[in-house]
mmCIF file with all atom_site columns, C-alpha atoms in Angstrom:
data_model
loop_
_atom_site.group_PDB
_atom_site.id
_atom_site.type_symbol
_atom_site.label_atom_id
_atom_site.label_alt_id
_atom_site.label_comp_id
_atom_site.label_asym_id
_atom_site.label_entity_id
_atom_site.label_seq_id
_atom_site.pdbx_PDB_ins_code
_atom_site.Cartn_x
_atom_site.Cartn_y
_atom_site.Cartn_z
_atom_site.occupancy
_atom_site.B_iso_or_equiv
_atom_site.pdbx_formal_charge
_atom_site.auth_seq_id
_atom_site.auth_comp_id
_atom_site.auth_asym_id
_atom_site.auth_atom_id
_atom_site.pdbx_PDB_model_num
ATOM 1   C CA . MET T 1 1   ? -41.393 168.758 47.429 1.00 51.00 ? 1   MET T CA 1
ATOM 2   C CA . ARG T 1 2   ? -43.423 168.839 50.951 1.00 49.00 ? 2   ARG T CA 1
ATOM 3   C CA . TYR T 1 3   ? -46.804 167.693 49.381 1.00 43.00 ? 3   TYR T CA 1
ATOM 4   C CA . LEU T 1 4   ? -45.009 164.614 48.265 1.00 43.00 ? 4   LEU T CA 1
ATOM 5   C CA . ALA T 1 5   ? -43.261 163.650 51.165 1.00 40.00 ? 5   ALA T CA 1
ATOM 6   C CA . LYS T 1 6   ? -46.541 164.236 52.854 1.00 43.00 ? 6   LYS T CA 1
ATOM 7   C CA . ASN T 1 7   ? -48.405 162.055 49.873 1.00 39.00 ? 7   ASN T CA 1
ATOM 8   C CA . CYS T 1 8   ? -45.733 159.384 49.961 1.00 35.00 ? 8   CYS T CA 1
ATOM 9   C CA . LEU T 1 9   ? -46.034 159.263 53.857 1.00 35.00 ? 9   LEU T CA 1
ATOM 10  C CA . LEU T 1 10  ? -49.358 159.011 53.684 1.00 34.00 ? 10  LEU T CA 1
ATOM 11  C CA . LEU T 1 11  ? -48.844 155.744 51.094 1.00 35.00 ? 11  LEU T CA 1
ATOM 12  C CA . LEU T 1 12  ? -46.734 154.074 53.273 1.00 35.00 ? 12  LEU T CA 1
ATOM 13  C CA . MET T 1 13  ? -48.857 154.150 55.964 1.00 37.00 ? 13  MET T CA 1
ATOM 14  C CA . LEU T 1 14  ? -52.067 152.970 54.072 1.00 34.00 ? 14  LEU T CA 1
ATOM 15  C CA . LEU T 1 15  ? -49.647 150.107 52.333 1.00 37.00 ? 15  LEU T CA 1
ATOM 16  C CA . LEU T 1 16  ? -48.696 149.343 55.955 1.00 40.00 ? 16  LEU T CA 1
ATOM 17  C CA . LEU T 1 17  ? -52.197 148.552 57.661 1.00 40.00 ? 17  LEU T CA 1
ATOM 18  C CA . PRO T 1 18  ? -53.709 145.356 57.775 1.00 43.00 ? 18  PRO T CA 1
ATOM 19  C CA . LEU T 1 19  ? -56.193 144.913 55.682 1.00 42.00 ? 19  LEU T CA 1
ATOM 20  C CA . PRO T 1 20  ? -59.248 142.839 56.963 1.00 43.00 ? 20  PRO T CA 1
ATOM 21  C CA . ALA T 1 21  ? -59.433 140.228 53.919 1.00 44.00 ? 21  ALA T CA 1
ATOM 22  C CA . MET T 1 22  ? -55.892 139.177 55.098 1.00 47.00 ? 22  MET T CA 1
ATOM 23  C CA . ALA T 1 23  ? -56.814 138.072 58.290 1.00 54.00 ? 23  ALA T CA 1
ATOM 24  C CA . ALA T 1 24  ? -58.502 135.265 56.608 1.00 71.00 ? 24  ALA T CA 1
ATOM 25  C CA . ALA T 1 25  ? -57.264 131.570 56.786 1.00 90.00 ? 25  ALA T CA 1
ATOM 26  C CA . GLN T 1 26  ? -54.493 132.498 58.936 1.00 95.00 ? 26  GLN T CA 1
ATOM 27  C CA . ILE T 1 27  ? -53.528 130.345 62.057 1.00 96.00 ? 27  ILE T CA 1
ATOM 28  C CA . GLY T 1 28  ? -56.490 131.102 64.606 1.00 97.00 ? 28  GLY T CA 1
ATOM 29  C CA . GLN T 1 29  ? -59.165 131.171 61.813 1.00 97.00 ? 29  GLN T CA 1
ATOM 30  C CA . PRO T 1 30  ? -61.644 128.998 60.464 1.00 97.00 ? 30  PRO T CA 1
ATOM 31  C CA . LEU T 1 31  ? -61.292 126.973 57.659 1.00 97.00 ? 31  LEU T CA 1
ATOM 32  C CA . ILE T 1 32  ? -62.579 128.712 54.301 1.00 97.00 ? 32  ILE T CA 1
ATOM 33  C CA . PRO T 1 33  ? -65.193 126.111 52.500 1.00 97.00 ? 33  PRO T CA 1
ATOM 34  C CA . PHE T 1 34  ? -64.677 124.675 48.756 1.00 97.00 ? 34  PHE T CA 1
ATOM 35  C CA . LYS T 1 35  ? -66.607 122.461 46.340 1.00 94.00 ? 35  LYS T CA 1
ATOM 36  C CA . GLY T 1 36  ? -64.515 121.348 43.423 1.00 90.00 ? 36  GLY T CA 1
ATOM 37  C CA . ILE T 1 37  ? -64.102 118.495 40.886 1.00 90.00 ? 37  ILE T CA 1
ATOM 38  C CA . ASP T 1 38  ? -60.538 116.807 41.207 1.00 94.00 ? 38  ASP T CA 1
ATOM 39  C CA . LEU T 1 39  ? -58.373 116.020 38.292 1.00 95.00 ? 39  LEU T CA 1
ATOM 40  C CA . ASN T 1 40  ? -59.930 112.359 38.154 1.00 93.00 ? 40  ASN T CA 1
ATOM 41  C CA . GLY T 1 41  ? -63.354 113.651 37.785 1.00 93.00 ? 41  GLY T CA 1
ATOM 42  C CA . GLN T 1 42  ? -64.820 113.176 41.337 1.00 94.00 ? 42  GLN T CA 1
ATOM 43  C CA . PRO T 1 43  ? -66.724 115.854 43.235 1.00 95.00 ? 43  PRO T CA 1
ATOM 44  C CA . TYR T 1 44  ? -65.197 117.355 46.661 1.00 94.00 ? 44  TYR T CA 1
ATOM 45  C CA . ASP T 1 45  ? -67.226 119.887 49.264 1.00 96.00 ? 45  ASP T CA 1
ATOM 46  C CA . LEU T 1 46  ? -64.471 120.490 52.419 1.00 97.00 ? 46  LEU T CA 1
ATOM 47  C CA . GLN T 1 47  ? -67.634 121.643 54.719 1.00 97.00 ? 47  GLN T CA 1
ATOM 48  C CA . SER T 1 48  ? -68.488 118.029 54.891 1.00 96.00 ? 48  SER T CA 1
ATOM 49  C CA . VAL T 1 49  ? -65.382 117.385 56.456 1.00 96.00 ? 49  VAL T CA 1
ATOM 50  C CA . ILE T 1 50  ? -64.852 120.534 58.658 1.00 96.00 ? 50  ILE T CA 1
ATOM 51  C CA . GLY T 1 51  ? -65.879 119.521 62.411 1.00 94.00 ? 51  GLY T CA 1
ATOM 52  C CA . ASN T 1 52  ? -65.235 116.060 61.803 1.00 96.00 ? 52  ASN T CA 1
ATOM 53  C CA . LYS T 1 53  ? -61.294 115.390 61.374 1.00 97.00 ? 53  LYS T CA 1
ATOM 54  C CA . PRO T 1 54  ? -58.303 117.667 60.885 1.00 98.00 ? 54  PRO T CA 1
ATOM 55  C CA . VAL T 1 55  ? -57.633 119.102 57.356 1.00 98.00 ? 55  VAL T CA 1
ATOM 56  C CA . PHE T 1 56  ? -54.217 119.206 55.970 1.00 98.00 ? 56  PHE T CA 1
ATOM 57  C CA . LEU T 1 57  ? -54.424 121.115 52.966 1.00 98.00 ? 57  LEU T CA 1
ATOM 58  C CA . VAL T 1 58  ? -51.738 122.183 50.485 1.00 98.00 ? 58  VAL T CA 1
ATOM 59  C CA . PHE T 1 59  ? -51.487 124.622 47.690 1.00 98.00 ? 59  PHE T CA 1
ATOM 60  C CA . TRP T 1 60  ? -49.431 124.014 44.923 1.00 98.00 ? 60  TRP T CA 1
ATOM 61  C CA . ALA T 1 61  ? -48.103 124.817 41.141 1.00 98.00 ? 61  ALA T CA 1
ATOM 62  C CA . SER T 1 62  ? -46.438 122.083 38.842 1.00 98.00 ? 62  SER T CA 1
ATOM 63  C CA . TRP T 1 63  ? -43.675 124.604 38.238 1.00 97.00 ? 63  TRP T CA 1
ATOM 64  C CA . CYS T 1 64  ? -43.071 124.868 41.998 1.00 97.00 ? 64  CYS T CA 1
ATOM 65  C CA . PRO T 1 65  ? -39.554 122.910 42.752 1.00 97.00 ? 65  PRO T CA 1
ATOM 66  C CA . ASN T 1 66  ? -40.285 123.235 46.306 1.00 97.00 ? 66  ASN T CA 1
ATOM 67  C CA . CYS T 1 67  ? -43.881 121.830 45.514 1.00 98.00 ? 67  CYS T CA 1
ATOM 68  C CA . TRP T 1 68  ? -41.989 118.820 44.095 1.00 97.00 ? 68  TRP T CA 1
ATOM 69  C CA . SER T 1 69  ? -39.879 118.114 47.495 1.00 96.00 ? 69  SER T CA 1
ATOM 70  C CA . GLU T 1 70  ? -42.901 118.645 49.555 1.00 98.00 ? 70  GLU T CA 1
ATOM 71  C CA . VAL T 1 71  ? -44.905 115.564 47.766 1.00 98.00 ? 71  VAL T CA 1
ATOM 72  C CA . PRO T 1 72  ? -42.769 112.706 49.447 1.00 98.00 ? 72  PRO T CA 1
ATOM 73  C CA . LYS T 1 73  ? -43.275 114.674 53.104 1.00 98.00 ? 73  LYS T CA 1
ATOM 74  C CA . ILE T 1 74  ? -46.726 114.693 52.566 1.00 98.00 ? 74  ILE T CA 1
ATOM 75  C CA . ASN T 1 75  ? -47.024 111.419 51.318 1.00 98.00 ? 75  ASN T CA 1
ATOM 76  C CA . GLN T 1 76  ? -45.414 109.871 54.250 1.00 98.00 ? 76  GLN T CA 1
ATOM 77  C CA . LEU T 1 77  ? -48.050 111.933 56.547 1.00 98.00 ? 77  LEU T CA 1
ATOM 78  C CA . ALA T 1 78  ? -50.974 110.992 54.384 1.00 98.00 ? 78  ALA T CA 1
ATOM 79  C CA . GLU T 1 79  ? -50.144 107.155 54.994 1.00 97.00 ? 79  GLU T CA 1
ATOM 80  C CA . LYS T 1 80  ? -49.408 107.742 58.575 1.00 97.00 ? 80  LYS T CA 1
ATOM 81  C CA . TYR T 1 81  ? -52.681 109.633 59.238 1.00 98.00 ? 81  TYR T CA 1
ATOM 82  C CA . ARG T 1 82  ? -55.782 109.708 56.330 1.00 97.00 ? 82  ARG T CA 1
ATOM 83  C CA . ALA T 1 83  ? -56.311 105.757 58.181 1.00 97.00 ? 83  ALA T CA 1
ATOM 84  C CA . ARG T 1 84  ? -56.642 107.560 61.475 1.00 97.00 ? 84  ARG T CA 1
ATOM 85  C CA . GLY T 1 85  ? -58.941 110.787 60.409 1.00 97.00 ? 85  GLY T CA 1
ATOM 86  C CA . MET T 1 86  ? -56.940 113.139 58.774 1.00 98.00 ? 86  MET T CA 1
ATOM 87  C CA . GLU T 1 87  ? -58.156 114.630 55.578 1.00 98.00 ? 87  GLU T CA 1
ATOM 88  C CA . PHE T 1 88  ? -55.734 115.594 52.929 1.00 98.00 ? 88  PHE T CA 1
ATOM 89  C CA . VAL T 1 89  ? -56.252 117.619 50.069 1.00 97.00 ? 89  VAL T CA 1
ATOM 90  C CA . ALA T 1 90  ? -54.323 119.458 47.346 1.00 98.00 ? 90  ALA T CA 1
ATOM 91  C CA . VAL T 1 91  ? -55.339 122.715 45.212 1.00 98.00 ? 91  VAL T CA 1
ATOM 92  C CA . ASN T 1 92  ? -53.393 123.836 42.294 1.00 98.00 ? 92  ASN T CA 1
ATOM 93  C CA . ILE T 1 93  ? -53.752 127.700 42.063 1.00 97.00 ? 93  ILE T CA 1
ATOM 94  C CA . GLY T 1 94  ? -54.114 127.559 38.352 1.00 96.00 ? 94  GLY T CA 1
ATOM 95  C CA . TYR T 1 95  ? -51.514 130.537 37.909 1.00 96.00 ? 95  TYR T CA 1
ATOM 96  C CA . ASN T 1 96  ? -49.381 130.025 34.892 1.00 96.00 ? 96  ASN T CA 1
ATOM 97  C CA . ASP T 1 97  ? -50.564 126.156 35.083 1.00 97.00 ? 97  ASP T CA 1
ATOM 98  C CA . SER T 1 98  ? -53.062 123.851 33.345 1.00 96.00 ? 98  SER T CA 1
ATOM 99  C CA . ILE T 1 99  ? -54.850 121.125 34.227 1.00 96.00 ? 99  ILE T CA 1
ATOM 100 C CA . GLU T 1 100 ? -52.609 118.932 31.440 1.00 97.00 ? 100 GLU T CA 1
ATOM 101 C CA . ARG T 1 101 ? -49.588 119.681 34.134 1.00 98.00 ? 101 ARG T CA 1
ATOM 102 C CA . ALA T 1 102 ? -51.193 119.637 36.543 1.00 98.00 ? 102 ALA T CA 1
ATOM 103 C CA . SER T 1 103 ? -52.041 116.381 36.035 1.00 97.00 ? 103 SER T CA 1
ATOM 104 C CA . ALA T 1 104 ? -48.895 115.278 35.094 1.00 98.00 ? 104 ALA T CA 1
ATOM 105 C CA . PHE T 1 105 ? -47.405 116.369 38.130 1.00 98.00 ? 105 PHE T CA 1
ATOM 106 C CA . VAL T 1 106 ? -49.072 114.427 40.490 1.00 98.00 ? 106 VAL T CA 1
ATOM 107 C CA . ARG T 1 107 ? -48.961 111.235 38.209 1.00 98.00 ? 107 ARG T CA 1
ATOM 108 C CA . LYS T 1 108 ? -44.625 111.632 38.372 1.00 98.00 ? 108 LYS T CA 1
ATOM 109 C CA . THR T 1 109 ? -44.665 112.888 41.895 1.00 97.00 ? 109 THR T CA 1
ATOM 110 C CA . GLY T 1 110 ? -46.593 109.620 42.847 1.00 97.00 ? 110 GLY T CA 1
ATOM 111 C CA . MET T 1 111 ? -49.301 112.227 44.902 1.00 97.00 ? 111 MET T CA 1
ATOM 112 C CA . THR T 1 112 ? -51.435 110.039 46.974 1.00 95.00 ? 112 THR T CA 1
ATOM 113 C CA . TYR T 1 113 ? -54.328 112.618 47.850 1.00 95.00 ? 113 TYR T CA 1
ATOM 114 C CA . PRO T 1 114 ? -57.296 114.194 46.389 1.00 94.00 ? 114 PRO T CA 1
ATOM 115 C CA . THR T 1 115 ? -55.546 117.413 43.948 1.00 96.00 ? 115 THR T CA 1
ATOM 116 C CA . TYR T 1 116 ? -57.964 120.146 42.481 1.00 95.00 ? 116 TYR T CA 1
ATOM 117 C CA . PHE T 1 117 ? -57.256 122.573 40.228 1.00 96.00 ? 117 PHE T CA 1
ATOM 118 C CA . ASP T 1 118 ? -58.157 125.897 40.858 1.00 96.00 ? 118 ASP T CA 1
ATOM 119 C CA . GLY T 1 119 ? -58.264 127.604 37.236 1.00 94.00 ? 119 GLY T CA 1
ATOM 120 C CA . THR T 1 120 ? -59.726 130.705 38.769 1.00 95.00 ? 120 THR T CA 1
ATOM 121 C CA . SER T 1 121 ? -57.498 131.135 41.349 1.00 96.00 ? 121 SER T CA 1
ATOM 122 C CA . THR T 1 122 ? -60.794 131.820 43.459 1.00 96.00 ? 122 THR T CA 1
ATOM 123 C CA . VAL T 1 123 ? -59.520 129.258 46.497 1.00 97.00 ? 123 VAL T CA 1
ATOM 124 C CA . ALA T 1 124 ? -55.857 130.630 46.660 1.00 97.00 ? 124 ALA T CA 1
ATOM 125 C CA . GLN T 1 125 ? -56.990 134.194 46.856 1.00 96.00 ? 125 GLN T CA 1
ATOM 126 C CA . LYS T 1 126 ? -59.953 132.518 49.542 1.00 96.00 ? 126 LYS T CA 1
ATOM 127 C CA . TYR T 1 127 ? -56.640 131.288 51.146 1.00 97.00 ? 127 TYR T CA 1
ATOM 128 C CA . GLN T 1 128 ? -54.634 134.389 50.995 1.00 96.00 ? 128 GLN T CA 1
ATOM 129 C CA . VAL T 1 129 ? -51.904 132.114 49.038 1.00 97.00 ? 129 VAL T CA 1
ATOM 130 C CA . GLN T 1 130 ? -48.943 134.104 48.619 1.00 95.00 ? 130 GLN T CA 1
ATOM 131 C CA . GLY T 1 131 ? -46.334 131.768 47.465 1.00 96.00 ? 131 GLY T CA 1
ATOM 132 C CA . VAL T 1 132 ? -46.648 127.814 46.672 1.00 98.00 ? 132 VAL T CA 1
ATOM 133 C CA . PRO T 1 133 ? -46.353 125.693 48.658 1.00 98.00 ? 133 PRO T CA 1
ATOM 134 C CA . THR T 1 134 ? -48.454 127.106 51.061 1.00 98.00 ? 134 THR T CA 1
ATOM 135 C CA . ILE T 1 135 ? -49.494 124.268 53.276 1.00 98.00 ? 135 ILE T CA 1
ATOM 136 C CA . VAL T 1 136 ? -52.452 124.995 56.054 1.00 98.00 ? 136 VAL T CA 1
ATOM 137 C CA . VAL T 1 137 ? -53.360 122.462 58.607 1.00 98.00 ? 137 VAL T CA 1
ATOM 138 C CA . ALA T 1 138 ? -56.634 122.776 61.039 1.00 98.00 ? 138 ALA T CA 1
ATOM 139 C CA . ASP T 1 139 ? -57.796 120.909 63.827 1.00 98.00 ? 139 ASP T CA 1
ATOM 140 C CA . LYS T 1 140 ? -60.588 118.725 63.857 1.00 97.00 ? 140 LYS T CA 1
ATOM 141 C CA . HIS T 1 141 ? -63.112 121.446 64.256 1.00 97.00 ? 141 HIS T CA 1
ATOM 142 C CA . GLY T 1 142 ? -61.621 123.044 61.517 1.00 97.00 ? 142 GLY T CA 1
ATOM 143 C CA . ILE T 1 143 ? -59.428 126.026 63.215 1.00 98.00 ? 143 ILE T CA 1
ATOM 144 C CA . ILE T 1 144 ? -56.067 126.668 61.144 1.00 98.00 ? 144 ILE T CA 1
ATOM 145 C CA . ARG T 1 145 ? -53.162 125.669 63.718 1.00 98.00 ? 145 ARG T CA 1
ATOM 146 C CA . PHE T 1 146 ? -50.389 125.777 61.283 1.00 98.00 ? 146 PHE T CA 1
ATOM 147 C CA . ARG T 1 147 ? -49.758 127.743 57.982 1.00 98.00 ? 147 ARG T CA 1
ATOM 148 C CA . ASN T 1 148 ? -46.600 128.031 56.159 1.00 97.00 ? 148 ASN T CA 1
ATOM 149 C CA . PHE T 1 149 ? -44.286 126.989 53.132 1.00 97.00 ? 149 PHE T CA 1
ATOM 150 C CA . THR T 1 150 ? -42.873 123.836 54.186 1.00 96.00 ? 150 THR T CA 1
ATOM 151 C CA . THR T 1 151 ? -44.671 120.782 55.140 1.00 97.00 ? 151 THR T CA 1
ATOM 152 C CA . PRO T 1 152 ? -44.733 120.492 59.424 1.00 97.00 ? 152 PRO T CA 1
ATOM 153 C CA . ASN T 1 153 ? -43.698 117.736 61.468 1.00 95.00 ? 153 ASN T CA 1
ATOM 154 C CA . ILE T 1 154 ? -46.730 116.109 63.205 1.00 96.00 ? 154 ILE T CA 1
ATOM 155 C CA . SER T 1 155 ? -46.067 114.280 65.955 1.00 96.00 ? 155 SER T CA 1
ATOM 156 C CA . GLU T 1 156 ? -48.332 112.082 67.588 1.00 96.00 ? 156 GLU T CA 1
ATOM 157 C CA . ALA T 1 157 ? -48.679 114.557 70.327 1.00 97.00 ? 157 ALA T CA 1
ATOM 158 C CA . ASN T 1 158 ? -49.462 117.168 67.462 1.00 96.00 ? 158 ASN T CA 1
ATOM 159 C CA . PHE T 1 159 ? -51.893 114.470 65.570 1.00 97.00 ? 159 PHE T CA 1
ATOM 160 C CA . ALA T 1 160 ? -54.040 113.900 69.087 1.00 97.00 ? 160 ALA T CA 1
ATOM 161 C CA . THR T 1 161 ? -54.239 117.535 69.541 1.00 97.00 ? 161 THR T CA 1
ATOM 162 C CA . LEU T 1 162 ? -55.641 118.404 66.049 1.00 98.00 ? 162 LEU T CA 1
ATOM 163 C CA . MET T 1 163 ? -58.161 115.549 67.013 1.00 96.00 ? 163 MET T CA 1
ATOM 164 C CA . GLY T 1 164 ? -59.465 116.905 69.894 1.00 93.00 ? 164 GLY T CA 1
ATOM 165 C CA . GLU T 1 165 ? -57.702 114.312 72.236 1.00 85.00 ? 165 GLU T CA 1
#
């Protein structure tokens, strides 16, 4: 009995220890670059914008009800800030989804920003996505300043900070 309790305690302690990989893609950490082809067949390389402009990255799935409700909010932010230099990128996590359903979601919701299908969930794993939507916002230098499951309210002051002004 004592042996079992000791092993359970050891297992619990190991589960509670932070893993080095879990620190990646968190607030204060740099964006993790990725390349891909969007649902319209256009190539994309996140590395090309890191250091040049703020990035708004949203991970989503077509089966996610909260993802449906976040699209109009993100579209509004994209309309307001894209022309002023902010990059908006969506990544379908690929889990329990298909390119066909992802494309239908984009059409039905009226997404106005590039969308990529992460069929192997490689990008989602790199970003430690635990649920959808997961929204990551990084400043002009590629440092993550926001990470959450809802769309942030980006004020003019927040935007100026993201731009490094």
